[in-house]
Coordinates of C-alpha atoms in Angstrom, one line a residue:
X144 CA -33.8 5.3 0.8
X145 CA -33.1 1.2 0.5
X146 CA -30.7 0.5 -2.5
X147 CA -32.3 -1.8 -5.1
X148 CA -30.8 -5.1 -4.8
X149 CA -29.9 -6.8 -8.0
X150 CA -30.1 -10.8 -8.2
X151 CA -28.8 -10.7 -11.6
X152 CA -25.5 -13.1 -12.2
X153 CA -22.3 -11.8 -12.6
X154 CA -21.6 -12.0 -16.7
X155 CA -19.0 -14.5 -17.4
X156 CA -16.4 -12.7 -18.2
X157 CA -16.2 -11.0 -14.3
X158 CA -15.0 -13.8 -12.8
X159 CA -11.7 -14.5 -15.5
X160 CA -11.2 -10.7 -15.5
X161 CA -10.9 -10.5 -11.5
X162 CA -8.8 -12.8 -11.5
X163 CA -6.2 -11.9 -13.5
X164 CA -6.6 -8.5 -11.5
X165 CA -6.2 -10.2 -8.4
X166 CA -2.9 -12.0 -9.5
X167 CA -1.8 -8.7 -10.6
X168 CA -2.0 -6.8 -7.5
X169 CA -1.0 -10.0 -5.4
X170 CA 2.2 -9.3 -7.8
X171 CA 2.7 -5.7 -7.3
X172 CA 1.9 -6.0 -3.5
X173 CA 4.3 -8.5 -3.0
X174 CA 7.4 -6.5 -4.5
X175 CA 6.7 -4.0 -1.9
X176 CA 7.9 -6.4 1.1
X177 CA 9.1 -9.7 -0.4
X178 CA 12.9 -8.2 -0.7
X179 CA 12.8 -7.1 3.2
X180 CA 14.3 -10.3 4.5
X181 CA 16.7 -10.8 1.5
X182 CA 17.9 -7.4 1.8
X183 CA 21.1 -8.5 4.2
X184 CA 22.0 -11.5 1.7
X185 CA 21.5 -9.4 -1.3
X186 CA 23.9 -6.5 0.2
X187 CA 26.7 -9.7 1.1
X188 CA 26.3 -11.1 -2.2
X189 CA 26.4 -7.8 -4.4
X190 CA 28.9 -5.9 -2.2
X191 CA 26.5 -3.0 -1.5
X192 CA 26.1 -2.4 2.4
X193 CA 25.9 0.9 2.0
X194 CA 23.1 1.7 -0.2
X195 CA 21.2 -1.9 0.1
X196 CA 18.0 0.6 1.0
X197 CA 17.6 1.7 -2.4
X198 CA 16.5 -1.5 -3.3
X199 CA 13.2 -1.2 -1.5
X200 CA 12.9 2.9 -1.8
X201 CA 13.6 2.5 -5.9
X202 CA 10.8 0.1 -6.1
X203 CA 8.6 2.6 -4.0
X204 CA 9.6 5.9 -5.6
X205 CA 9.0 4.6 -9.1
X206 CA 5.8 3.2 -8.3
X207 CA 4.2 5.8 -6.6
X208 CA 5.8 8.6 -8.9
X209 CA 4.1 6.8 -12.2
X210 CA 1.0 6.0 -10.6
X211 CA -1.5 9.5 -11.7
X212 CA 0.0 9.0 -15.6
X213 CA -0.8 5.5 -15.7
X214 CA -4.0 6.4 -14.5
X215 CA -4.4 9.3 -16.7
X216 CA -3.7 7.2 -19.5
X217 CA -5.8 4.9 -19.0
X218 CA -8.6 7.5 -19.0
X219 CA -7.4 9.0 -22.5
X220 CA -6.5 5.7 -24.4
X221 CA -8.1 2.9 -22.8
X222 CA -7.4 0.4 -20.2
X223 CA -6.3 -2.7 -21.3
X224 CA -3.3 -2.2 -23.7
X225 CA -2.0 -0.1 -21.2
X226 CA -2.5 -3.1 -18.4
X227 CA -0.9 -5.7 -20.6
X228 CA 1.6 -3.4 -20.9
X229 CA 2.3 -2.2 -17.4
X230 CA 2.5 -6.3 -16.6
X231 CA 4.7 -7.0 -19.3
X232 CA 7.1 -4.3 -18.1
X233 CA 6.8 -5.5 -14.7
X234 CA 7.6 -8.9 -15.7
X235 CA 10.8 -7.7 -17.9
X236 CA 12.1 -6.2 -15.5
X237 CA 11.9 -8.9 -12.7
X238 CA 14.1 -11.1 -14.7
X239 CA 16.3 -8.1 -14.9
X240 CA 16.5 -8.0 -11.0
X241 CA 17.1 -11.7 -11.1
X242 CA 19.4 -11.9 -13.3
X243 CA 21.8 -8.8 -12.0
X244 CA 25.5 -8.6 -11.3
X245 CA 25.5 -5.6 -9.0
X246 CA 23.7 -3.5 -6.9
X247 CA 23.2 -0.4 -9.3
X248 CA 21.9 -2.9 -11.8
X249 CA 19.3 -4.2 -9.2
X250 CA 18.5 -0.6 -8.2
X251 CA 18.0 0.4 -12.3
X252 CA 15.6 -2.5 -12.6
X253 CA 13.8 -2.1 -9.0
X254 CA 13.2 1.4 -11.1
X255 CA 11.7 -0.4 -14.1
X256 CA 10.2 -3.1 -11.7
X257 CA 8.1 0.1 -9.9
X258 CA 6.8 1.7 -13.2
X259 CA 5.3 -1.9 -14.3
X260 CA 4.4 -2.2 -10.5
X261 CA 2.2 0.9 -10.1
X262 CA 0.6 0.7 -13.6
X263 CA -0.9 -2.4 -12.1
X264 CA -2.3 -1.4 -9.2
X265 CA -4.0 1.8 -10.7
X266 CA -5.1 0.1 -13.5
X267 CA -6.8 -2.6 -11.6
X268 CA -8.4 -0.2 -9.4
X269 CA -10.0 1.4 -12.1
X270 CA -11.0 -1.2 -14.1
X271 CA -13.0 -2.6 -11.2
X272 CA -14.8 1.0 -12.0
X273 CA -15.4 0.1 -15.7
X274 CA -16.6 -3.7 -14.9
X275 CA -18.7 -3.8 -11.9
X276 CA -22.2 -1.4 -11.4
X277 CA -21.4 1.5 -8.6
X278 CA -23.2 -1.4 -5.9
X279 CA -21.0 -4.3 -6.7
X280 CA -17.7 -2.0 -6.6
X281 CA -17.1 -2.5 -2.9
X282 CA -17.2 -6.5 -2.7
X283 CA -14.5 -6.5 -5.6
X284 CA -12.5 -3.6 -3.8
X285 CA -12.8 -6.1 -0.5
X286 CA -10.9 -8.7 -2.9
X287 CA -8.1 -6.4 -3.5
X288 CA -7.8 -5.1 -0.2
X289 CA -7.5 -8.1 1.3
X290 CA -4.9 -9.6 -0.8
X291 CA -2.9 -6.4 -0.6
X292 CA -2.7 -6.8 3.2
X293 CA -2.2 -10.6 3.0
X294 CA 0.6 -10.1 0.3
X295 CA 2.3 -7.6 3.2
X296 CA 2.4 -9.9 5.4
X297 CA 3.2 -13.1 3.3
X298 CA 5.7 -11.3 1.4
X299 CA 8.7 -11.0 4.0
X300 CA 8.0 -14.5 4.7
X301 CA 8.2 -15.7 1.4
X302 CA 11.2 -13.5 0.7
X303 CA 13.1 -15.2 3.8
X304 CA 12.2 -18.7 2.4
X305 CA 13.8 -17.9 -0.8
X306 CA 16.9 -17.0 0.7
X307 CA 17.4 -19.6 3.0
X308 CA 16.6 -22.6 0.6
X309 CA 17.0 -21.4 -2.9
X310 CA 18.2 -17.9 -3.3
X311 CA 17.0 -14.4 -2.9
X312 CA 17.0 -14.4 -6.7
X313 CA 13.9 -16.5 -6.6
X314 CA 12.2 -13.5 -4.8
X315 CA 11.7 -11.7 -8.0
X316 CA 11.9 -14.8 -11.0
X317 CA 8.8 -16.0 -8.6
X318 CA 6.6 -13.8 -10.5
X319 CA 7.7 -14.9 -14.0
X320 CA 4.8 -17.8 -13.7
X321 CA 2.4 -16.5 -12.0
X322 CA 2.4 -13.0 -14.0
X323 CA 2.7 -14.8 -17.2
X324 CA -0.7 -16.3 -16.4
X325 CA -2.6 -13.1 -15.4
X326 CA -1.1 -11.7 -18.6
X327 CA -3.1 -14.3 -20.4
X328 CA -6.0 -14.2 -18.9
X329 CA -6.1 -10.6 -18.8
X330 CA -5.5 -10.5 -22.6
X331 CA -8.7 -12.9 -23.3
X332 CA -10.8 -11.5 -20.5
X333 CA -10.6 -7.9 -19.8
X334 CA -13.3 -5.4 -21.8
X335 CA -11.4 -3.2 -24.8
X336 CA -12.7 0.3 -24.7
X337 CA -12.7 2.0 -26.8
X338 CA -11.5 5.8 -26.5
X339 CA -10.6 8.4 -28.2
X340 CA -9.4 12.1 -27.3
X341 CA -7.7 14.9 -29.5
X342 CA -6.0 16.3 -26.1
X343 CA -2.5 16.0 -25.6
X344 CA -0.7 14.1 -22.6
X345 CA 0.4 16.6 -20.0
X346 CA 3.7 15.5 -20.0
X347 CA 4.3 18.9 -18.0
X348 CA 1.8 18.5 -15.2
X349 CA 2.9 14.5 -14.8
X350 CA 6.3 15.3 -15.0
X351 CA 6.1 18.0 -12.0
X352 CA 4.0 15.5 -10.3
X353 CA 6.7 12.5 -11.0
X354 CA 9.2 15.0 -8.8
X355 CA 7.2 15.5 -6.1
X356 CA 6.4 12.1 -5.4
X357 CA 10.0 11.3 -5.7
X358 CA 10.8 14.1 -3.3
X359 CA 8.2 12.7 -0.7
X360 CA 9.3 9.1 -0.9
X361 CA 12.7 10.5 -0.5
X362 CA 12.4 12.7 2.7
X363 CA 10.3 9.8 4.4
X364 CA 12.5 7.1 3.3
X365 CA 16.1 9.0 4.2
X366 CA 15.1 11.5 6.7
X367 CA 16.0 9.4 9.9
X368 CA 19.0 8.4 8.0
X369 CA 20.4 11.9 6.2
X370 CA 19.1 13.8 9.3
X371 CA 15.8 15.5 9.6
X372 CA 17.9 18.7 9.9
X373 CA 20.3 18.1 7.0
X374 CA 20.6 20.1 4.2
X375 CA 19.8 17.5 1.5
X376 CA 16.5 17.0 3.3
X377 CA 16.0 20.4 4.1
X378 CA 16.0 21.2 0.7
X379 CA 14.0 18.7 -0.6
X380 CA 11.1 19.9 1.6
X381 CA 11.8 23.1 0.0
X382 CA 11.7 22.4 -3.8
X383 CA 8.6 19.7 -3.2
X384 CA 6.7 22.2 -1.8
X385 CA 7.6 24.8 -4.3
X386 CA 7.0 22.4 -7.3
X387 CA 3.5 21.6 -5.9
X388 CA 2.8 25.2 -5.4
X389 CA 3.8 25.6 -9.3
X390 CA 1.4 22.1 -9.9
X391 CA -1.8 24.2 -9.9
X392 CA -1.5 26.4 -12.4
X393 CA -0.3 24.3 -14.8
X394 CA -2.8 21.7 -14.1
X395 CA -5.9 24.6 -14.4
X396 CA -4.2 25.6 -17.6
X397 CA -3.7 21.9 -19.6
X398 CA -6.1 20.1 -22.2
X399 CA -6.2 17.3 -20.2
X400 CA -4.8 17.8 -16.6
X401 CA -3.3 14.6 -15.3
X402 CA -4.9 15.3 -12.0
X403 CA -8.1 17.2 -13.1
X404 CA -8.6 20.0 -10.9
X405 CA -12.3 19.8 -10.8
X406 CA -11.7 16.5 -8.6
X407 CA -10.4 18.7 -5.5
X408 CA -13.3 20.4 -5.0
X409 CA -15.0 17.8 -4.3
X410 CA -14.8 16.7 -0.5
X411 CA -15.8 13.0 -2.0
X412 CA -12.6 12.5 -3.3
X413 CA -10.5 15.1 -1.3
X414 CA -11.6 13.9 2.3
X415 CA -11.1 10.0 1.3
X416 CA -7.9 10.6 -0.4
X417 CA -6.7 12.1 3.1
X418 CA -8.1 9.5 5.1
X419 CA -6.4 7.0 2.8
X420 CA -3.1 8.8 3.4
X421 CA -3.5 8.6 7.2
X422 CA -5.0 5.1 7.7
X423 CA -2.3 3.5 5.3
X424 CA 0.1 5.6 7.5
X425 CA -1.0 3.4 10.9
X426 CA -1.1 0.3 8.7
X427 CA 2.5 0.0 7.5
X428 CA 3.9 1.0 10.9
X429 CA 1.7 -2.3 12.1
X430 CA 2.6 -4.7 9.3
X431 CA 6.3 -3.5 9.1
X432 CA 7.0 -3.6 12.5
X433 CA 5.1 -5.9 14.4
X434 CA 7.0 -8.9 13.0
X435 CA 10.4 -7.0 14.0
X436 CA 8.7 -6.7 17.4
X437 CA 8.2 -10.4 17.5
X438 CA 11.5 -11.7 16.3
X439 CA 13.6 -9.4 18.7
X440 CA 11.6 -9.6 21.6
X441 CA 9.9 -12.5 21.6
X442 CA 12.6 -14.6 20.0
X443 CA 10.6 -16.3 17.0
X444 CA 12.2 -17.0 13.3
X445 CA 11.0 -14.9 10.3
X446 CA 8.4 -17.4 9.6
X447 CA 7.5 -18.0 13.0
X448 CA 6.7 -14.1 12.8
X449 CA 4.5 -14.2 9.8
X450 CA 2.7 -17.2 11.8
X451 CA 2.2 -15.0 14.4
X452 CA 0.9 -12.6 12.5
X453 CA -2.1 -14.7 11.2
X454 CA -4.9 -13.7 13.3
X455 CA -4.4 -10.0 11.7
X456 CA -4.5 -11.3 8.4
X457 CA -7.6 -12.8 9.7
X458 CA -9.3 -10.0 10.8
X459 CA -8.4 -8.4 7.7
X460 CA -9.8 -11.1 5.2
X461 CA -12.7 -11.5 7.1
X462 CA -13.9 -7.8 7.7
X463 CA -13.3 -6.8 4.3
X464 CA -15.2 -9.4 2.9
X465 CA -18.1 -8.2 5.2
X466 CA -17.6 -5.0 4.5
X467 CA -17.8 -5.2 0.7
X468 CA -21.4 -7.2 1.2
X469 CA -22.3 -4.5 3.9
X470 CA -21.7 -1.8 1.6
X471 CA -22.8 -3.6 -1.9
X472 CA -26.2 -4.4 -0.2
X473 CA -27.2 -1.3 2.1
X474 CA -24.7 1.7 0.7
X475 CA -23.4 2.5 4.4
X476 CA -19.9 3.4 3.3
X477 CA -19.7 6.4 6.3
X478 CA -20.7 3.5 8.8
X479 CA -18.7 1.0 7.9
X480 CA -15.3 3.7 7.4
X481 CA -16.1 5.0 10.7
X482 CA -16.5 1.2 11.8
X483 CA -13.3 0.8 10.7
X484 CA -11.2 3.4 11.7
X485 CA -12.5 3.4 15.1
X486 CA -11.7 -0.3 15.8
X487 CA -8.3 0.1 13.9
X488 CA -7.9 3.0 16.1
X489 CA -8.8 0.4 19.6
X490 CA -6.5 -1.7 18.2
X491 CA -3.0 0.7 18.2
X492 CA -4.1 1.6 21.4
X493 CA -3.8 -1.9 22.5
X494 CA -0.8 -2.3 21.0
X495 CA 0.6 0.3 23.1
X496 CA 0.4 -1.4 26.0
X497 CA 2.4 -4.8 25.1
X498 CA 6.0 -5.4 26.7
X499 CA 8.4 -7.9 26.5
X500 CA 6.4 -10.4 28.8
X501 CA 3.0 -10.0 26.8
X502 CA 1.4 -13.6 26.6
X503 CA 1.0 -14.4 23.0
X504 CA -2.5 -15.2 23.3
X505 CA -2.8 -11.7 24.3
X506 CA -1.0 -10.9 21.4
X507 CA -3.1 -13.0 19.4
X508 CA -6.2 -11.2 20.4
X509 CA -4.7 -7.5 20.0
X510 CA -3.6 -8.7 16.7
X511 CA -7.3 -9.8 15.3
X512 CA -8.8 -6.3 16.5
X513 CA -6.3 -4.6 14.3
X514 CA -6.8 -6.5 11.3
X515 CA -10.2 -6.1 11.1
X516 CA -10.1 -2.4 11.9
X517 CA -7.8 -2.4 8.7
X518 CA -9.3 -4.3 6.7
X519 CA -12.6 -2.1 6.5
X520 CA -11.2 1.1 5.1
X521 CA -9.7 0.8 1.9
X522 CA -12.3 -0.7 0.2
X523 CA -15.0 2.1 1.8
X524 CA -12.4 4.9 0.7
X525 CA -12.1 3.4 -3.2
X526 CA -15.4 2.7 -3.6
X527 CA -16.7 6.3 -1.9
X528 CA -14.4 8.0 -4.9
X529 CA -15.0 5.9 -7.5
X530 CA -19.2 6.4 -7.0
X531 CA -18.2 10.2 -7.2
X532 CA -16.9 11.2 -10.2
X533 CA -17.9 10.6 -14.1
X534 CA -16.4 7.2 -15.9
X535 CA -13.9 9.6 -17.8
X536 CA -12.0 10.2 -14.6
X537 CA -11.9 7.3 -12.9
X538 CA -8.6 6.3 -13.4
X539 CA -7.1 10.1 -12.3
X540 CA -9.2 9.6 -9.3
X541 CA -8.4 6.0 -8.3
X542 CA -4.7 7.2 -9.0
X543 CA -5.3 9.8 -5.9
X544 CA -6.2 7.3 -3.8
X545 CA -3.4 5.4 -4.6
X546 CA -0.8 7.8 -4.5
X547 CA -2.3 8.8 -1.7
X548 CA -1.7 4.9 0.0
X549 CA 1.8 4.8 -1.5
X550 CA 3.1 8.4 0.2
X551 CA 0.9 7.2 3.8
X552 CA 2.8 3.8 4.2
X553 CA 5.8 5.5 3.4
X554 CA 5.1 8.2 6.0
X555 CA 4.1 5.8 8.7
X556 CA 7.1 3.3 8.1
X557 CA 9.5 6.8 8.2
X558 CA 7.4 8.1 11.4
X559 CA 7.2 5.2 13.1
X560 CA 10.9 4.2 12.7
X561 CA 12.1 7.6 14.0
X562 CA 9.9 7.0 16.9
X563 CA 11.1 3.3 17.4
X564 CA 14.9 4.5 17.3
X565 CA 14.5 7.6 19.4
X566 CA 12.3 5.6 22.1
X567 CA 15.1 2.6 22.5
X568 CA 18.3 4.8 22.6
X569 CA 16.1 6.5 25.5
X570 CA 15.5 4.0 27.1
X571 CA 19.0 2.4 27.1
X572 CA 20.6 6.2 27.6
X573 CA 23.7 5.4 29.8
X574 CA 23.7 2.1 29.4
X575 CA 27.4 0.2 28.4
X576 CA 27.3 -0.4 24.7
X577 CA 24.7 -3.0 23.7
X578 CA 27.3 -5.3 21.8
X579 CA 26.6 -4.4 17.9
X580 CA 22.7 -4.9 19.1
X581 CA 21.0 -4.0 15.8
X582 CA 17.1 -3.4 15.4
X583 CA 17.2 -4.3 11.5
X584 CA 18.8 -7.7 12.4
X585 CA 17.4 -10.1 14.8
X586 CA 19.6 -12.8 15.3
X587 CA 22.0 -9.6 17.0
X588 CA 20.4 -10.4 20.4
X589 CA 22.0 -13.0 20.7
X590 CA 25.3 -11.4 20.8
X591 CA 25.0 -9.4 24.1
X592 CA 25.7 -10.3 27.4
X593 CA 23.4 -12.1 29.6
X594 CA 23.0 -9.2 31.8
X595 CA 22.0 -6.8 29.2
X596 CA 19.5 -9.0 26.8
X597 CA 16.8 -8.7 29.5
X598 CA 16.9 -4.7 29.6
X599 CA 17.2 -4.1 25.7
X600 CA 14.6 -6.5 25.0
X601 CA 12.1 -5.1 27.6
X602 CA 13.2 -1.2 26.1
X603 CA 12.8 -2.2 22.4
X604 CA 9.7 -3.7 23.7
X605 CA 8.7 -0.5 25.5
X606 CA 10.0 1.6 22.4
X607 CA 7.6 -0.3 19.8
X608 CA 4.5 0.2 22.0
X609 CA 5.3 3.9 22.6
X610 CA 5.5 4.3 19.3
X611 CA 1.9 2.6 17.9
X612 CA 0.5 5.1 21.2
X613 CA 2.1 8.1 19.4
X614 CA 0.7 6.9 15.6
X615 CA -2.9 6.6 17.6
X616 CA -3.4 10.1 16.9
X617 CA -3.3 10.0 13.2
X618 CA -6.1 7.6 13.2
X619 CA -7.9 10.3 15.1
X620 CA -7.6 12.7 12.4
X621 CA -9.2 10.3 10.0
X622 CA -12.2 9.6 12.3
X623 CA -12.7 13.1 12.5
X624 CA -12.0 13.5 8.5
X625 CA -15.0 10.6 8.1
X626 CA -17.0 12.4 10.7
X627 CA -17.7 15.2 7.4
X628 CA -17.8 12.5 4.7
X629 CA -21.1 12.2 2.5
X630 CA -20.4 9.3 0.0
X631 CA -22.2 10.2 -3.0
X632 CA -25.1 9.2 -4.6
X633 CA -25.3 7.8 -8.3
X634 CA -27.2 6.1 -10.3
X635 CA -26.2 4.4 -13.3
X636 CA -27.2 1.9 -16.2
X637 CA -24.6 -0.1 -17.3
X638 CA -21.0 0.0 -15.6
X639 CA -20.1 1.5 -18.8
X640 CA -18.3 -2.1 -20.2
X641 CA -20.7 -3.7 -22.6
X642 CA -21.5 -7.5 -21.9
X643 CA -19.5 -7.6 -18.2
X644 CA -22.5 -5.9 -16.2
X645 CA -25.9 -4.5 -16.9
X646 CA -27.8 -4.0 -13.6
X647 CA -29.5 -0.8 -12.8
X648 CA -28.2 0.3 -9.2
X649 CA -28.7 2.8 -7.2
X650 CA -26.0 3.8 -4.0
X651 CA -27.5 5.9 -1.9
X652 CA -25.3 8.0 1.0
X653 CA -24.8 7.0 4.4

């Protein structure tokens, strides 16, 4: 069956209401990574060496733990009030992190920063449901996808320029301008909804769900350092387990579940969901680490490293924007996932083979497989779940997906770290001590002696491309996950926005 192609223009009102979603997400993405290279000037200036990782883990945690009520919300009440406010929030509380005097204050408003931050992103997600017909979704998706991986990427960069010519305060008042003019356009251009529903926020069910996303962030983001084995860890596994155990009842029993359980048993948003978990999981371990990889081994500055990284961001734009025409004019959203995860999946594999002496043409090339094995998935997995359920859930379900991102990159950062540390201190087992040689900081190499650089460099080098062979595996899982996905079919009238889109379109499965 041939989808009906529609030549009808875009209304108006698209174009201003994309773009204020794209500023928004370019925002929220940006927080994620754009503190990374500040992180050792912020801990000298506020006097907290100790628990400078909160900064990045608060901003995490909070995001990813308001992410299915945000979404929720915005099913019950409407989108756009609850947009404006999720920016306004985010914008209050970067001057807050701007402005601060200490490190708890920074962590309290990273807090803040991550409940503005992951209204955002759910919200935009689903509002590209409400605006755009089920055939057009995938081409706006591509948009957002591709500034999400450029913004990881760009955003360490950006951070390190702050701190080196202005000040690492600059890496959150940045967004002061640029979110105060999504905010207006979003106020002039998105659709108001209307909706209205006698049910009752289940404060319960979001509030259980709240905790086990903060245990999850937690035990990836601390494990290595609390110890796997710990207690503290331990028995966070425990009581994140137990509270999602308890989640199921209490979401079959609520008026209006915050994560309706109707939507997990359906494979269309259950088998995406988990492939969105595992290829976000290889994603973050490339974009976190590969620039690591190239200032240590190779030598280069921070921005010399997000130059490097270019041809991935390439890749990325590029297949993303083809795969959002792909799937907007033929429906093949299994093809072009599988597409996807199998050239992502070539791509690690590559990656497992450089060493310290790879020529970075090599690199180069390695680097532009894996970015457009990326940049093909997310868009497929939003789109396949947004096409499969009613309009009235799809901001629960796009919040899956994305809570489902958030807790994968901070699995695959966690794994891959473990495996990064545990692979170099093997490698240099019985070696003298490497001279205050530390991984996080670059500009250590220089510090040891001639006659060890050579043989830490090579094993860090060794260590990084063990590790990207050892996440290879989780890509697997997706391709076999994919292998059992039917995107649905669904035909509808209107997007369900009056005046934004009007086509009649028909998706058909793969």
């Amino acid at each position: 069956m041939k989808a009906q192609r529609s030549t009808s223009p875009a209304a108006p009102g698209v174009a201003a209401a994309m773009c204020a979603l794209i500023l928004a997400v370019l925002l929220a993405a940006l927080d994620q990574t754009i503190v990374s290279t500040a992180l050792p000037r912020i801990a000298e200036d506020l006097n907290g060496f100790d628990d400078i990782a909160w900064v990045s883990a608060a901003y995490l945690l909070a995001s990813t733990a308001v992410t299915p009520l945000w979404g929720k919300l915005g099913d019950m009440y409407g989108r756009k009030r609850l947009y404006l406010a999720s920016t306004t929030i985010f914008l209050i509380a970067s001057v807050a992190c701007g402005l601060v005097q200490n490190l708890p204050e920074l962590i309290g408003s990273r807090v803040l920063q991550g409940v503005g931050g992951g209204g955002m992103i759910v919200l935009t997600f689903a509002l590209v449901g409400d605006i755009a017909a089920p055939s057009q979704r995938g081409r706006y998706q591509a948009m957002f996808g591709s500034v999400y991986g450029v913004a990881s990427i760009v955003g360490p960069l950006l951070g390190g320029v702050f701190t080196d010519q202005l000040s690492w305060r600059w890496a959150f008042l940045i967004n002061l301008p640029i979110g105060a003019v999504a905010l207006v356009i979003a106020a002039r251009a998105l659709p108001a909804v209307a909706r209205q529903t006698t049910a009752r926020i289940d404060y319960l069910g979001a509030s259980m769900l709240a905790a086990i996303a903060t245990g999850l962030i937690l035990i990836t983001s601390f494990g290595a350092r609390w110890g796997w084995g710990s207690p503290a860890i331990l028995g966070l596994i425990a009581a994140t387990v137990a509270l999602a155990v308890l989640l199921v009842p209490v979401e079959r029993h609520a008026a209006a579940p915050v994560l309706p359980p109707a939507m997990f048993a359906s494979w269309t948003v259950v088998g995406p969901s988990l492939i969105a978990f595992v290829a976000n999981a290889a994603m973050f371990s490339v974009l976190v680490y590969l620039p690591t990889y190239l200032q240590i081994v190779h030598g280069v500055s921070a921005t010399l490293s997000g130059i490097s990284m270019l041809p991935l961001v390439a890749g990325l734009v590029a297949s993303q924007s083809l795969a959002g025409r792909w799937a907007a004019n033929a429906g093949r959203l299994r093809r072009i996932l599988l597409a996807g995860l199998l050239v992502n999946l070539a791509g690690l594999l590559l990656l497992s083979t450089i060493g310290a002496a790879t020529d970075p043409l090599v690199l180069s090339s390695y680097f532009l497989i894996t970015g457009v094995g990326i940049g093909m998935v997310p868009m497929v997995v939003m789109t396949t779940v947004q096409n499969s359920v009613p309009a009235a859930d799809l901001g629960a379900a796009s919040a899956v997906v994305t809570f489902a991102r958030s807790i994968g990159a901070a699995f695959g950062v966690a794994v891959f770290g473990t495996l990064l540390n545990t692979g170099f201190a093997d490698r240099t087992r019985g070696l003298p001590a490497l001279g205050g040689f530390d991984a996080g900081r670059p500009d250590t190499v220089a510090q040891l002696p001639a006659a060890l650089r050579d043989v830490a460099l090579e094993a860090f080098a060794h260590a990084t491309a063990t590790g990207y062979l050892w996440m290879a595996p989780t890509l697997a899982i997706g391709v076999l996950l994919a292998l059992f996905l039917r995107p649905a079919r669904k035909t509808e009238g209107t997007s369900g926005v009056p005046g934004l889109a009007t086509r009649k379109d028909t998706v058909p499965t793969a």
